[in-house]
Short mmCIF file of C-alpha atoms in Angstrom, two decimals:
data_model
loop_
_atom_site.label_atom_id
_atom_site.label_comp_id
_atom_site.label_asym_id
_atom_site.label_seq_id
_atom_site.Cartn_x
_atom_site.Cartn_y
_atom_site.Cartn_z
CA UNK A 911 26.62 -9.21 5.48
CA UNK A 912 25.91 -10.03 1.51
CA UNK A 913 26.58 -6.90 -0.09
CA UNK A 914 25.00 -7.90 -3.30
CA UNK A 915 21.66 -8.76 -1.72
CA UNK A 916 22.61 -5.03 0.26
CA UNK A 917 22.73 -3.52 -3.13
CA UNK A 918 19.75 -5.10 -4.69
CA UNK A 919 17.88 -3.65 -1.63
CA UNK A 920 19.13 -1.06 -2.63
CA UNK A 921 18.35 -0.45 -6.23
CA UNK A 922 14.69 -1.81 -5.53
CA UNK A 923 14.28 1.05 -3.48
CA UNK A 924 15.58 3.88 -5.59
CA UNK A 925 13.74 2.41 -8.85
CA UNK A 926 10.64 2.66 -6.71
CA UNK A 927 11.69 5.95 -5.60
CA UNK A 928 11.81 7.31 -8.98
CA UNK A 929 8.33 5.36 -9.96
CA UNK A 930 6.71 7.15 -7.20
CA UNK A 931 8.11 10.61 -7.88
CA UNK A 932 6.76 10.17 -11.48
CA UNK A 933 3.38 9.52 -9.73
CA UNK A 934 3.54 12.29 -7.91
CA UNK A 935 4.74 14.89 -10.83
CA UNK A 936 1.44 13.21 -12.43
CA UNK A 937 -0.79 14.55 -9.16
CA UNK A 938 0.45 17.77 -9.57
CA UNK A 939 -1.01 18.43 -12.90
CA UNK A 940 -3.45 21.06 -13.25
CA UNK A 941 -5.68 19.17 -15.19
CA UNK A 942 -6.21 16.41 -13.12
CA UNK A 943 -9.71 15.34 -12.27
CA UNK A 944 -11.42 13.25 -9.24
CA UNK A 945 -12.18 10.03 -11.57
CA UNK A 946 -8.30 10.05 -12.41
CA UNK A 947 -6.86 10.77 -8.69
CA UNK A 948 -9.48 8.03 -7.75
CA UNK A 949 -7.96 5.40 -10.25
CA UNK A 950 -4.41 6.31 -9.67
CA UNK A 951 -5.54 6.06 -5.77
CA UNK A 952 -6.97 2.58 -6.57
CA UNK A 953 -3.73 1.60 -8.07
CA UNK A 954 -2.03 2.10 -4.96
CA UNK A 955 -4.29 -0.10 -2.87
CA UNK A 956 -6.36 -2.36 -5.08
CA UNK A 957 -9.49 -2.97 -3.51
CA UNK A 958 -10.33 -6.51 -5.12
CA UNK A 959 -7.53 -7.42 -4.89
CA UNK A 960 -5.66 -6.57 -1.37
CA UNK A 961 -2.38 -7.67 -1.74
CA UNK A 962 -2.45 -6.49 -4.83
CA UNK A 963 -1.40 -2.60 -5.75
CA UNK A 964 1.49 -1.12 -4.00
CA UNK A 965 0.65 -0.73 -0.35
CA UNK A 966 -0.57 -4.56 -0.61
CA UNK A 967 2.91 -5.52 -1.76
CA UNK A 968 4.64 -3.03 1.04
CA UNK A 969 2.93 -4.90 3.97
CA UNK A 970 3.56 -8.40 2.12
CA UNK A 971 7.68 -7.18 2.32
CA UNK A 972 7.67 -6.39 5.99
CA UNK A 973 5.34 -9.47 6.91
CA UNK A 974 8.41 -11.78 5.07
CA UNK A 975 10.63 -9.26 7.17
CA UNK A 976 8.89 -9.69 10.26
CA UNK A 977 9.10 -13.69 9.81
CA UNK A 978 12.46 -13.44 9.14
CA UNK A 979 12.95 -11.48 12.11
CA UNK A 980 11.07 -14.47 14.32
CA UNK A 981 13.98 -16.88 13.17
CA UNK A 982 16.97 -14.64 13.84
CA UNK A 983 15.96 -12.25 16.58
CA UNK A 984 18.26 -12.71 19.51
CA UNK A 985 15.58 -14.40 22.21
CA UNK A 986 12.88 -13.76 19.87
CA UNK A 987 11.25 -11.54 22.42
CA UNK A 988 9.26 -9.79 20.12
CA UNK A 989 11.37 -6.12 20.12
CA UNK A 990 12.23 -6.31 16.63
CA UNK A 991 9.16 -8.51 14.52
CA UNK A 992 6.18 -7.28 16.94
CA UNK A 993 6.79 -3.98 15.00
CA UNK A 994 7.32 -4.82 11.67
CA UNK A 995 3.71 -7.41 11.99
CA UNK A 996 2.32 -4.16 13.38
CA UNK A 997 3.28 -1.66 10.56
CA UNK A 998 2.04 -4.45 7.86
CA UNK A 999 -1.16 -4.44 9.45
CA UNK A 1000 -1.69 -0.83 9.49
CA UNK A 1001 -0.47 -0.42 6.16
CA UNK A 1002 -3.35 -2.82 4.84
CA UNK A 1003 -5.89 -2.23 7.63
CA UNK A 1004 -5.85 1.50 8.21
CA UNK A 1005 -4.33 3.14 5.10
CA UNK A 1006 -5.11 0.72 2.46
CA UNK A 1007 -8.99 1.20 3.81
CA UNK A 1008 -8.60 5.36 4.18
CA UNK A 1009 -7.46 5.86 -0.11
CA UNK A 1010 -10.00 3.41 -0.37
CA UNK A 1011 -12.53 5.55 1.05
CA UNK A 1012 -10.82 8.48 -0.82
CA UNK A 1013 -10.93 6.88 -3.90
CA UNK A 1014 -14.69 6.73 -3.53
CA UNK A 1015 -15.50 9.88 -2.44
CA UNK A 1016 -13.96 11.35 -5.84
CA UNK A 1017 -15.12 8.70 -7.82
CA UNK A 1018 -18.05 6.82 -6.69
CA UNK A 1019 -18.89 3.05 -7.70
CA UNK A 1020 -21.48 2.96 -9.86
CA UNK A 1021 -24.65 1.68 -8.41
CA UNK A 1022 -26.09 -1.71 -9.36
CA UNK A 1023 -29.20 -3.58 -9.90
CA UNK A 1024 -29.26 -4.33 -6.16
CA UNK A 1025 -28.47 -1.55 -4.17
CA UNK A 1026 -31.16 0.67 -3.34
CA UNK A 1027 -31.18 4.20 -4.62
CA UNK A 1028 -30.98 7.49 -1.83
CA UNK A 1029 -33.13 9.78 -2.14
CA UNK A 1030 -31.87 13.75 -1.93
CA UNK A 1031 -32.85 15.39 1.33
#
């Protein structure tokens, strides 16, 4: 085992940690309104940009783990990077797409020159 790539792991993850308890000490401000929970929201899964924001660079780490996993996994059988593939995708095809949709409902994209208008029932 390389301990110093161990303890890298490591750090990344409690620097992270720390980033994301700041975030949410941020959310639990009273004066916190839907436009600003959208935008923080949309820095967490950048729309435009999908492997961008942080869940977009979560599912890029366990896709390089899962195709690690292909090259080392004891008769590659699929028990250990079927899972990790799997997780990646639902991290950018189910919960990447659901603060998307979050994002919009308290902050709504402005409409443009070629989207039609709804009327109020």
């Amino acid at each position: 085992m390389n301990r110093p790539r161990l303890e890298r792991a490591r750090s990344a993850v409690g620097i992270v940690a720390l980033a994301l308890q700041l975030i949410q000490d941020d959310l639990a401000v009273g004066d916190l309104d839907g436009q600003e929970l959208a935008a923080i929201l949309r820095e967490l899964c950048d729309e435009a940009d999908p492997p961008g924001g942080l869940l977009g660079m979560l599912a890029q780490l366990l896709t390089a783990a899962a195709q690690r996993a292909e090259q080392i996994e004891p008769g590659r059988d699929g028990d250990a990077f079927c899972p990790l593939h799997e997780t990646a995708a639902l991290i950018t095809d189910d919960a990447a797409q659901r603060l998307n949709w979050a994002a919009r409902a308290l902050d709504p994209p402005a409409l443009t020159a070629t989207e039609p208008r709804r009327e109020a029932a």
